[in-house]
Amino acid sequence: MPDWLGVSSPSLPPGPRAPRPLQTARWLARPAAFMEDSARRYGDMFTLKIANEGTWVFLHHPDAVKQVFRGDPRLLHAGEANVVLMPVLGSHSVLLLDEDAHMAQRKLMLPPFHGERMRGYEETMAEVARRELERWPAGQALPAWPTMQAITLEVIMRTVFGVREGDRLERLGAVLRESLSWVTEPRRLGQMAVLGPRRIAERGTLRRALDPADELIYEEIRARRDAPDLADRDDVLSLLLQATHDDGTAMSDKELRDELMTLLVAGHETSATALAWALEALTRHPEALARLRDEVDAGEDAYLDAVVKETLRLRPVIALVLRRLTEPMEIGGRLLPAGVNVAPCIYLVHRRADVYDEPRAFRPERFLENQPGTYTWIPFGGGVRRCLGASFAQFEMKVVLRELVARLDIRAARPQPERRVRRAIVFAPSRGGEIVVEPRSAKREAAPAAAA
Ligand code: HEM
């Protein structure tokens, strides 16, 4: 093979020549436009240089995505690529481990998140959603995001942490909200990347933000270990307390704390943001909203499912996933050097015209006609790192949307669609999914098709 193809000696694919600080500025200011421009100019695989994050090789051809997701986990480290989150999630976090240690932890965590188990959480999810939706002030332009966030936080506290009692729930909710807002403050990730995990961990501000949450989480773990009804409970913590490693040992308190924090951080903001995007999209597509409402009224599920899938396709909350190469690896016909971060780009894969007809259109029907492809619909990443909460999140989105359209009329607060903005690790709607709700009993004419 001739060397100029970059097959026999490692090389990087082309990318913008602008210096690193300039590329970083573009990435921070307009990430979507930067990715799309680069794809147009450099094709299926290109290199971006982002300060503190090293060298990223973006790829979006489904064959290359498949190579990464099916590749040897010893070559493709995802945990290492996420190390910036270590001070918050802790050293046992499934998100931060690689190879055998990762698989050991993932094996314990898979059963509680198995798709079929989700039905058991349905009533809790619906009840939490109903309560929050009832409080939503009618007739005012308000971002959907805070309500969605309140729902997803309480759902996690009840179904994952297993906290049910009112006062405990309130106490835990208050400290978790505090810690999470510290973690997701816009400048925080940059700060963690600049200082590095060790120096961040030593800082008093981190401990002050996390200690109250840790204290309550440990308290919960210890109380649950001794709970007389442990074997009858179906929340994730109770299931993990009964799980054992291959050598028969149970998970330690520290392991449990790290995994609970991981589930909270990975599952709360992502799901709330995806719901806000769903509402943003539905209010701008009255025909889709009307069909959804008709099908929900008729007790049907298929269109609801398609709406969730189409939202996650067109408005993925995570734009890319990362794998750090521990050795040179051939991907897409090029040998890439060790040390780079390979980034299967969810955002670009979902917008490929050779995969999706009218890729920029919000058209849930496409998922009634075709099932999503393993390497072409990847909002939850893939392979041995695929999101553990994928079934949980989709199920929760369906339950919340069903409760919402059954009770409320919704319309966009303004005609201009919302831009994508980065909030810590997610791409969120710029106005938080700003909508106006009215009780559904109100006259239909009261909800003009403002969104069109
Ligand atoms: C719409 C909501 C969500 C989205 C879009 C999402 C997306 C993702 C993505 C892209 C990854 C990385 C996958 C990869 O590297 O290939 C991931 C990992 C993960 N997610 Fe989610 N997620 C969501 C909700 C949740 C929920 C609700 C939970 C749990 C309660 C959760 C728990 C996790 C965990 C534990 C991992 C790490 C898996 C591993 O490294 O083995 N996520 N998620």
PDB file of C-alpha atoms in Angstrom, residues 143-399:
ATOM      1  CA  PRO A 143     -38.770  27.333  29.247  1.00  0.00           C
ATOM      2  CA  ALA A 144     -39.760  23.670  29.503  1.00  0.00           C
ATOM      3  CA  TRP A 145     -36.325  22.731  30.715  1.00  0.00           C
ATOM      4  CA  PRO A 146     -36.644  23.452  34.482  1.00  0.00           C
ATOM      5  CA  THR A 147     -39.851  21.419  34.666  1.00  0.00           C
ATOM      6  CA  MET A 148     -38.279  18.578  32.719  1.00  0.00           C
ATOM      7  CA  GLN A 149     -35.258  18.756  34.995  1.00  0.00           C
ATOM      8  CA  ALA A 150     -37.412  18.580  38.112  1.00  0.00           C
ATOM      9  CA  ILE A 151     -39.133  15.499  36.669  1.00  0.00           C
ATOM     10  CA  THR A 152     -35.956  13.662  35.665  1.00  0.00           C
ATOM     11  CA  LEU A 153     -34.252  14.424  38.992  1.00  0.00           C
ATOM     12  CA  GLU A 154     -37.126  13.096  41.054  1.00  0.00           C
ATOM     13  CA  VAL A 155     -37.481  10.056  38.789  1.00  0.00           C
ATOM     14  CA  ILE A 156     -33.795   9.221  39.343  1.00  0.00           C
ATOM     15  CA  MET A 157     -34.051   9.754  43.104  1.00  0.00           C
ATOM     16  CA  ARG A 158     -37.010   7.391  43.301  1.00  0.00           C
ATOM     17  CA  THR A 159     -36.188   4.698  40.765  1.00  0.00           C
ATOM     18  CA  VAL A 160     -32.376   4.682  40.936  1.00  0.00           C
ATOM     19  CA  PHE A 161     -31.646   5.799  44.516  1.00  0.00           C
ATOM     20  CA  GLY A 162     -34.888   4.254  45.767  1.00  0.00           C
ATOM     21  CA  VAL A 163     -35.771   7.196  48.024  1.00  0.00           C
ATOM     22  CA  ARG A 164     -39.542   7.433  48.450  1.00  0.00           C
ATOM     23  CA  GLU A 165     -40.340   9.233  51.671  1.00  0.00           C
ATOM     24  CA  GLY A 166     -41.324  12.905  51.299  1.00  0.00           C
ATOM     25  CA  ASP A 167     -38.855  14.540  53.690  1.00  0.00           C
ATOM     26  CA  ARG A 168     -35.881  12.403  52.651  1.00  0.00           C
ATOM     27  CA  LEU A 169     -36.748  13.031  49.033  1.00  0.00           C
ATOM     28  CA  GLU A 170     -36.821  16.750  49.629  1.00  0.00           C
ATOM     29  CA  ARG A 171     -33.537  16.799  51.541  1.00  0.00           C
ATOM     30  CA  LEU A 172     -31.769  14.701  48.909  1.00  0.00           C
ATOM     31  CA  GLY A 173     -33.286  16.734  46.061  1.00  0.00           C
ATOM     32  CA  ALA A 174     -32.055  19.989  47.577  1.00  0.00           C
ATOM     33  CA  VAL A 175     -28.431  18.862  48.008  1.00  0.00           C
ATOM     34  CA  LEU A 176     -28.282  17.078  44.660  1.00  0.00           C
ATOM     35  CA  ARG A 177     -29.602  20.149  42.858  1.00  0.00           C
ATOM     36  CA  GLU A 178     -26.908  22.225  44.578  1.00  0.00           C
ATOM     37  CA  SER A 179     -24.097  19.827  43.645  1.00  0.00           C
ATOM     38  CA  LEU A 180     -25.325  19.371  40.098  1.00  0.00           C
ATOM     39  CA  SER A 181     -25.560  23.072  39.454  1.00  0.00           C
ATOM     40  CA  TRP A 182     -21.948  23.377  40.598  1.00  0.00           C
ATOM     41  CA  VAL A 183     -20.848  20.546  38.314  1.00  0.00           C
ATOM     42  CA  THR A 184     -22.721  21.821  35.255  1.00  0.00           C
ATOM     43  CA  GLU A 185     -21.756  25.483  35.584  1.00  0.00           C
ATOM     44  CA  PRO A 186     -20.538  26.439  32.093  1.00  0.00           C
ATOM     45  CA  ARG A 187     -16.978  27.274  33.080  1.00  0.00           C
ATOM     46  CA  ARG A 188     -16.564  24.187  35.266  1.00  0.00           C
ATOM     47  CA  LEU A 189     -15.579  21.622  32.634  1.00  0.00           C
ATOM     48  CA  GLY A 190     -12.972  23.979  31.195  1.00  0.00           C
ATOM     49  CA  GLN A 191     -11.628  24.607  34.685  1.00  0.00           C
ATOM     50  CA  MET A 192     -11.453  20.885  35.415  1.00  0.00           C
ATOM     51  CA  ALA A 193      -9.659  20.277  32.116  1.00  0.00           C
ATOM     52  CA  VAL A 194      -7.120  23.049  32.772  1.00  0.00           C
ATOM     53  CA  LEU A 195      -6.334  22.129  36.376  1.00  0.00           C
ATOM     54  CA  GLY A 196      -6.491  18.370  35.869  1.00  0.00           C
ATOM     55  CA  PRO A 197      -8.375  15.887  38.040  1.00  0.00           C
ATOM     56  CA  ARG A 198      -5.880  15.749  40.912  1.00  0.00           C
ATOM     57  CA  ARG A 199      -5.650  19.486  41.515  1.00  0.00           C
ATOM     58  CA  ILE A 200      -9.399  19.873  41.173  1.00  0.00           C
ATOM     59  CA  ALA A 201      -9.964  17.087  43.693  1.00  0.00           C
ATOM     60  CA  GLU A 202      -7.739  18.860  46.217  1.00  0.00           C
ATOM     61  CA  ARG A 203      -9.633  22.120  45.927  1.00  0.00           C
ATOM     62  CA  GLY A 204     -11.906  23.095  48.744  1.00  0.00           C
ATOM     63  CA  THR A 205     -14.640  24.327  46.417  1.00  0.00           C
ATOM     64  CA  LEU A 206     -15.163  20.870  44.965  1.00  0.00           C
ATOM     65  CA  ARG A 207     -15.431  19.250  48.371  1.00  0.00           C
ATOM     66  CA  ARG A 208     -17.784  21.941  49.607  1.00  0.00           C
ATOM     67  CA  ALA A 209     -20.011  21.347  46.567  1.00  0.00           C
ATOM     68  CA  LEU A 210     -19.973  17.570  46.770  1.00  0.00           C
ATOM     69  CA  ASP A 211     -19.624  16.667  50.453  1.00  0.00           C
ATOM     70  CA  PRO A 212     -23.252  17.309  51.437  1.00  0.00           C
ATOM     71  CA  ALA A 213     -24.453  15.111  48.548  1.00  0.00           C
ATOM     72  CA  ASP A 214     -21.908  12.386  49.348  1.00  0.00           C
ATOM     73  CA  GLU A 215     -22.929  12.398  52.978  1.00  0.00           C
ATOM     74  CA  LEU A 216     -26.585  11.774  52.138  1.00  0.00           C
ATOM     75  CA  ILE A 217     -25.741   9.172  49.507  1.00  0.00           C
ATOM     76  CA  TYR A 218     -23.577   7.205  51.956  1.00  0.00           C
ATOM     77  CA  GLU A 219     -26.308   7.495  54.575  1.00  0.00           C
ATOM     78  CA  GLU A 220     -28.799   6.063  52.076  1.00  0.00           C
ATOM     79  CA  ILE A 221     -26.468   3.201  51.103  1.00  0.00           C
ATOM     80  CA  ARG A 222     -25.839   2.209  54.713  1.00  0.00           C
ATOM     81  CA  ALA A 223     -29.513   2.356  55.647  1.00  0.00           C
ATOM     82  CA  ARG A 224     -30.491   0.309  52.604  1.00  0.00           C
ATOM     83  CA  ARG A 225     -27.950  -2.425  53.310  1.00  0.00           C
ATOM     84  CA  ASP A 226     -29.882  -3.162  56.500  1.00  0.00           C
ATOM     85  CA  ALA A 227     -33.368  -2.607  55.085  1.00  0.00           C
ATOM     86  CA  PRO A 228     -35.586  -5.580  55.950  1.00  0.00           C
ATOM     87  CA  ASP A 229     -37.398  -5.324  52.597  1.00  0.00           C
ATOM     88  CA  LEU A 230     -34.208  -5.125  50.490  1.00  0.00           C
ATOM     89  CA  ALA A 231     -34.986  -8.301  48.549  1.00  0.00           C
ATOM     90  CA  ASP A 232     -38.445  -7.024  47.552  1.00  0.00           C
ATOM     91  CA  ARG A 233     -37.342  -3.635  46.284  1.00  0.00           C
ATOM     92  CA  ASP A 234     -36.879  -2.851  42.605  1.00  0.00           C
ATOM     93  CA  ASP A 235     -34.892   0.389  42.665  1.00  0.00           C
ATOM     94  CA  VAL A 236     -31.423   0.302  41.110  1.00  0.00           C
ATOM     95  CA  LEU A 237     -29.516   0.836  44.390  1.00  0.00           C
ATOM     96  CA  SER A 238     -31.292  -2.088  46.044  1.00  0.00           C
ATOM     97  CA  LEU A 239     -30.525  -4.310  43.047  1.00  0.00           C
ATOM     98  CA  LEU A 240     -26.879  -3.274  43.053  1.00  0.00           C
ATOM     99  CA  LEU A 241     -26.646  -4.002  46.785  1.00  0.00           C
ATOM    100  CA  GLN A 242     -27.669  -7.572  46.052  1.00  0.00           C
ATOM    101  CA  ALA A 243     -25.340  -8.000  43.056  1.00  0.00           C
ATOM    102  CA  THR A 244     -21.941  -9.639  43.433  1.00  0.00           C
ATOM    103  CA  HIS A 245     -18.665  -9.522  41.498  1.00  0.00           C
ATOM    104  CA  ASP A 246     -17.391 -12.715  39.846  1.00  0.00           C
ATOM    105  CA  ASP A 247     -15.433 -13.553  43.002  1.00  0.00           C
ATOM    106  CA  GLY A 248     -18.613 -13.390  45.085  1.00  0.00           C
ATOM    107  CA  THR A 249     -17.854 -10.076  46.817  1.00  0.00           C
ATOM    108  CA  ALA A 250     -20.490  -7.364  47.073  1.00  0.00           C
ATOM    109  CA  MET A 251     -20.004  -3.802  45.863  1.00  0.00           C
ATOM    110  CA  SER A 252     -18.340  -1.540  48.436  1.00  0.00           C
ATOM    111  CA  ASP A 253     -19.957   1.657  49.701  1.00  0.00           C
ATOM    112  CA  LYS A 254     -17.468   3.681  47.670  1.00  0.00           C
ATOM    113  CA  GLU A 255     -18.253   1.739  44.483  1.00  0.00           C
ATOM    114  CA  LEU A 256     -21.965   2.249  45.055  1.00  0.00           C
ATOM    115  CA  ARG A 257     -21.519   5.963  45.721  1.00  0.00           C
ATOM    116  CA  ASP A 258     -19.474   6.404  42.539  1.00  0.00           C
ATOM    117  CA  GLU A 259     -22.019   4.556  40.403  1.00  0.00           C
ATOM    118  CA  LEU A 260     -24.983   6.432  41.876  1.00  0.00           C
ATOM    119  CA  MET A 261     -23.234   9.735  41.183  1.00  0.00           C
ATOM    120  CA  THR A 262     -22.448   8.531  37.653  1.00  0.00           C
ATOM    121  CA  LEU A 263     -26.059   7.573  36.979  1.00  0.00           C
ATOM    122  CA  LEU A 264     -27.212  10.913  38.305  1.00  0.00           C
ATOM    123  CA  VAL A 265     -24.764  12.992  36.265  1.00  0.00           C
ATOM    124  CA  ALA A 266     -25.127  10.870  33.101  1.00  0.00           C
ATOM    125  CA  GLY A 267     -28.868  10.482  33.298  1.00  0.00           C
ATOM    126  CA  HIS A 268     -30.442  13.600  34.673  1.00  0.00           C
ATOM    127  CA  GLU A 269     -29.466  16.548  32.498  1.00  0.00           C
ATOM    128  CA  THR A 270     -29.353  14.442  29.321  1.00  0.00           C
ATOM    129  CA  SER A 271     -32.931  13.215  29.695  1.00  0.00           C
ATOM    130  CA  ALA A 272     -34.281  16.632  30.705  1.00  0.00           C
ATOM    131  CA  THR A 273     -32.606  18.231  27.696  1.00  0.00           C
ATOM    132  CA  ALA A 274     -33.893  15.575  25.303  1.00  0.00           C
ATOM    133  CA  LEU A 275     -37.419  16.220  26.583  1.00  0.00           C
ATOM    134  CA  ALA A 276     -37.014  19.976  26.126  1.00  0.00           C
ATOM    135  CA  TRP A 277     -35.905  19.338  22.525  1.00  0.00           C
ATOM    136  CA  ALA A 278     -38.904  17.080  21.925  1.00  0.00           C
ATOM    137  CA  LEU A 279     -41.264  19.854  23.016  1.00  0.00           C
ATOM    138  CA  GLU A 280     -39.378  22.429  20.983  1.00  0.00           C
ATOM    139  CA  ALA A 281     -39.708  20.236  17.885  1.00  0.00           C
ATOM    140  CA  LEU A 282     -43.343  19.282  18.461  1.00  0.00           C
ATOM    141  CA  THR A 283     -44.504  22.860  18.895  1.00  0.00           C
ATOM    142  CA  ARG A 284     -42.922  23.716  15.542  1.00  0.00           C
ATOM    143  CA  HIS A 285     -44.580  20.795  13.780  1.00  0.00           C
ATOM    144  CA  PRO A 286     -48.304  21.024  14.536  1.00  0.00           C
ATOM    145  CA  GLU A 287     -49.100  18.080  12.243  1.00  0.00           C
ATOM    146  CA  ALA A 288     -46.743  15.830  14.235  1.00  0.00           C
ATOM    147  CA  LEU A 289     -48.164  17.147  17.515  1.00  0.00           C
ATOM    148  CA  ALA A 290     -51.747  16.529  16.353  1.00  0.00           C
ATOM    149  CA  ARG A 291     -50.932  12.982  15.273  1.00  0.00           C
ATOM    150  CA  LEU A 292     -49.142  12.301  18.521  1.00  0.00           C
ATOM    151  CA  ARG A 293     -52.109  13.525  20.511  1.00  0.00           C
ATOM    152  CA  ASP A 294     -54.568  11.425  18.483  1.00  0.00           C
ATOM    153  CA  GLU A 295     -52.492   8.308  18.921  1.00  0.00           C
ATOM    154  CA  VAL A 296     -51.939   8.895  22.632  1.00  0.00           C
ATOM    155  CA  ASP A 297     -55.706   9.421  23.057  1.00  0.00           C
ATOM    156  CA  ALA A 298     -56.263   6.128  21.264  1.00  0.00           C
ATOM    157  CA  GLY A 299     -53.787   4.409  23.616  1.00  0.00           C
ATOM    158  CA  GLU A 300     -51.250   3.763  20.834  1.00  0.00           C
ATOM    159  CA  ASP A 301     -47.520   3.794  21.343  1.00  0.00           C
ATOM    160  CA  ALA A 302     -45.865   3.582  17.925  1.00  0.00           C
ATOM    161  CA  TYR A 303     -45.913   7.251  16.946  1.00  0.00           C
ATOM    162  CA  LEU A 304     -44.841   8.288  20.453  1.00  0.00           C
ATOM    163  CA  ASP A 305     -41.855   5.997  20.111  1.00  0.00           C
ATOM    164  CA  ALA A 306     -41.083   7.460  16.676  1.00  0.00           C
ATOM    165  CA  VAL A 307     -41.244  11.021  18.055  1.00  0.00           C
ATOM    166  CA  VAL A 308     -38.701  10.130  20.724  1.00  0.00           C
ATOM    167  CA  LYS A 309     -36.369   8.494  18.183  1.00  0.00           C
ATOM    168  CA  GLU A 310     -36.659  11.374  15.721  1.00  0.00           C
ATOM    169  CA  THR A 311     -35.969  13.939  18.461  1.00  0.00           C
ATOM    170  CA  LEU A 312     -32.838  12.066  19.491  1.00  0.00           C
ATOM    171  CA  ARG A 313     -31.773  11.841  15.823  1.00  0.00           C
ATOM    172  CA  LEU A 314     -32.269  15.461  14.821  1.00  0.00           C
ATOM    173  CA  ARG A 315     -31.425  17.017  18.169  1.00  0.00           C
ATOM    174  CA  PRO A 316     -28.960  14.632  19.811  1.00  0.00           C
ATOM    175  CA  VAL A 317     -28.107  15.955  23.259  1.00  0.00           C
ATOM    176  CA  ILE A 318     -24.600  14.516  23.106  1.00  0.00           C
ATOM    177  CA  ALA A 319     -22.831  15.474  19.889  1.00  0.00           C
ATOM    178  CA  LEU A 320     -20.047  12.913  19.909  1.00  0.00           C
ATOM    179  CA  VAL A 321     -18.461  10.117  21.875  1.00  0.00           C
ATOM    180  CA  LEU A 322     -14.752   9.699  22.470  1.00  0.00           C
ATOM    181  CA  ARG A 323     -12.293   6.827  22.414  1.00  0.00           C
ATOM    182  CA  ARG A 324      -8.582   7.362  23.043  1.00  0.00           C
ATOM    183  CA  LEU A 325      -6.364   5.116  20.930  1.00  0.00           C
ATOM    184  CA  THR A 326      -3.847   3.205  23.011  1.00  0.00           C
ATOM    185  CA  GLU A 327      -2.124   1.922  19.846  1.00  0.00           C
ATOM    186  CA  PRO A 328      -2.189   2.920  16.187  1.00  0.00           C
ATOM    187  CA  MET A 329      -5.402   1.657  14.604  1.00  0.00           C
ATOM    188  CA  GLU A 330      -6.686   1.488  11.038  1.00  0.00           C
ATOM    189  CA  ILE A 331     -10.039   3.220  10.710  1.00  0.00           C
ATOM    190  CA  GLY A 332     -11.709   4.210   7.445  1.00  0.00           C
ATOM    191  CA  GLY A 333      -8.636   3.158   5.443  1.00  0.00           C
ATOM    192  CA  ARG A 334      -6.184   5.271   7.449  1.00  0.00           C
ATOM    193  CA  LEU A 335      -3.799   4.220  10.173  1.00  0.00           C
ATOM    194  CA  LEU A 336      -4.392   6.656  13.023  1.00  0.00           C
ATOM    195  CA  PRO A 337      -1.656   7.342  15.587  1.00  0.00           C
ATOM    196  CA  ALA A 338      -1.810   6.234  19.218  1.00  0.00           C
ATOM    197  CA  GLY A 339      -2.875   8.935  21.668  1.00  0.00           C
ATOM    198  CA  VAL A 340      -5.498  10.675  19.526  1.00  0.00           C
ATOM    199  CA  ASN A 341      -9.140  10.835  20.516  1.00  0.00           C
ATOM    200  CA  VAL A 342     -11.327   9.185  17.924  1.00  0.00           C
ATOM    201  CA  ALA A 343     -14.755  10.831  17.919  1.00  0.00           C
ATOM    202  CA  PRO A 344     -17.667   9.027  16.249  1.00  0.00           C
ATOM    203  CA  CYS A 345     -19.813  12.092  15.639  1.00  0.00           C
ATOM    204  CA  ILE A 346     -23.439  11.493  16.524  1.00  0.00           C
ATOM    205  CA  TYR A 347     -24.496  14.882  15.197  1.00  0.00           C
ATOM    206  CA  LEU A 348     -22.998  14.352  11.739  1.00  0.00           C
ATOM    207  CA  VAL A 349     -24.005  10.690  11.363  1.00  0.00           C
ATOM    208  CA  HIS A 350     -27.617  11.671  12.034  1.00  0.00           C
ATOM    209  CA  ARG A 351     -27.523  14.304   9.285  1.00  0.00           C
ATOM    210  CA  ARG A 352     -26.109  12.214   6.474  1.00  0.00           C
ATOM    211  CA  ALA A 353     -28.164  12.498   3.310  1.00  0.00           C
ATOM    212  CA  ASP A 354     -27.017   9.019   2.200  1.00  0.00           C
ATOM    213  CA  VAL A 355     -28.626   7.561   5.342  1.00  0.00           C
ATOM    214  CA  TYR A 356     -31.697   9.739   5.961  1.00  0.00           C
ATOM    215  CA  ASP A 357     -34.075  11.272   3.417  1.00  0.00           C
ATOM    216  CA  GLU A 358     -34.410  14.971   4.100  1.00  0.00           C
ATOM    217  CA  PRO A 359     -32.049  14.693   7.055  1.00  0.00           C
ATOM    218  CA  ARG A 360     -32.826  18.178   8.365  1.00  0.00           C
ATOM    219  CA  ALA A 361     -36.572  17.620   8.506  1.00  0.00           C
ATOM    220  CA  PHE A 362     -38.354  16.550  11.713  1.00  0.00           C
ATOM    221  CA  ARG A 363     -40.275  13.564  10.411  1.00  0.00           C
ATOM    222  CA  PRO A 364     -41.068  10.924  13.066  1.00  0.00           C
ATOM    223  CA  GLU A 365     -42.778   8.816  10.374  1.00  0.00           C
ATOM    224  CA  ARG A 366     -39.365   7.729   9.146  1.00  0.00           C
ATOM    225  CA  PHE A 367     -39.088   5.504  12.233  1.00  0.00           C
ATOM    226  CA  LEU A 368     -42.483   3.956  11.581  1.00  0.00           C
ATOM    227  CA  GLU A 369     -41.224   2.890   8.174  1.00  0.00           C
ATOM    228  CA  ASN A 370     -37.711   1.830   9.205  1.00  0.00           C
ATOM    229  CA  GLN A 371     -36.095   0.687  12.418  1.00  0.00           C
ATOM    230  CA  PRO A 372     -33.081   2.758  13.515  1.00  0.00           C
ATOM    231  CA  GLY A 373     -29.742   1.295  12.414  1.00  0.00           C
ATOM    232  CA  THR A 374     -27.136   0.208  14.960  1.00  0.00           C
ATOM    233  CA  TYR A 375     -24.445   2.420  13.396  1.00  0.00           C
ATOM    234  CA  THR A 376     -26.617   5.155  11.888  1.00  0.00           C
ATOM    235  CA  TRP A 377     -28.846   6.035  14.869  1.00  0.00           C
ATOM    236  CA  ILE A 378     -26.408   6.476  17.731  1.00  0.00           C
ATOM    237  CA  PRO A 379     -27.695   9.023  20.263  1.00  0.00           C
ATOM    238  CA  PHE A 380     -26.571   6.624  22.998  1.00  0.00           C
ATOM    239  CA  GLY A 381     -23.154   5.790  21.532  1.00  0.00           C
ATOM    240  CA  GLY A 382     -22.413   2.146  20.946  1.00  0.00           C
ATOM    241  CA  GLY A 383     -20.572  -1.119  21.496  1.00  0.00           C
ATOM    242  CA  VAL A 384     -19.415  -2.047  24.984  1.00  0.00           C
ATOM    243  CA  ARG A 385     -19.799   1.586  26.055  1.00  0.00           C
ATOM    244  CA  ARG A 386     -23.362   2.095  24.837  1.00  0.00           C
ATOM    245  CA  CYS A 387     -25.358   4.174  27.322  1.00  0.00           C
ATOM    246  CA  LEU A 388     -26.563   1.986  30.178  1.00  0.00           C
ATOM    247  CA  GLY A 389     -29.633   4.161  30.558  1.00  0.00           C
ATOM    248  CA  ALA A 390     -30.749   4.059  26.882  1.00  0.00           C
ATOM    249  CA  SER A 391     -33.942   2.075  27.554  1.00  0.00           C
ATOM    250  CA  PHE A 392     -34.568   3.986  30.758  1.00  0.00           C
ATOM    251  CA  ALA A 393     -34.257   7.364  29.026  1.00  0.00           C
ATOM    252  CA  GLN A 394     -36.462   6.482  26.062  1.00  0.00           C
ATOM    253  CA  PHE A 395     -39.078   4.949  28.312  1.00  0.00           C
ATOM    254  CA  GLU A 396     -39.080   7.998  30.559  1.00  0.00           C
ATOM    255  CA  MET A 397     -39.351  10.354  27.583  1.00  0.00           C
ATOM    256  CA  LYS A 398     -42.344   8.415  26.332  1.00  0.00           C
ATOM    257  CA  VAL A 399     -44.105   8.424  29.690  1.00  0.00           C
TER     258      VAL A 399
END
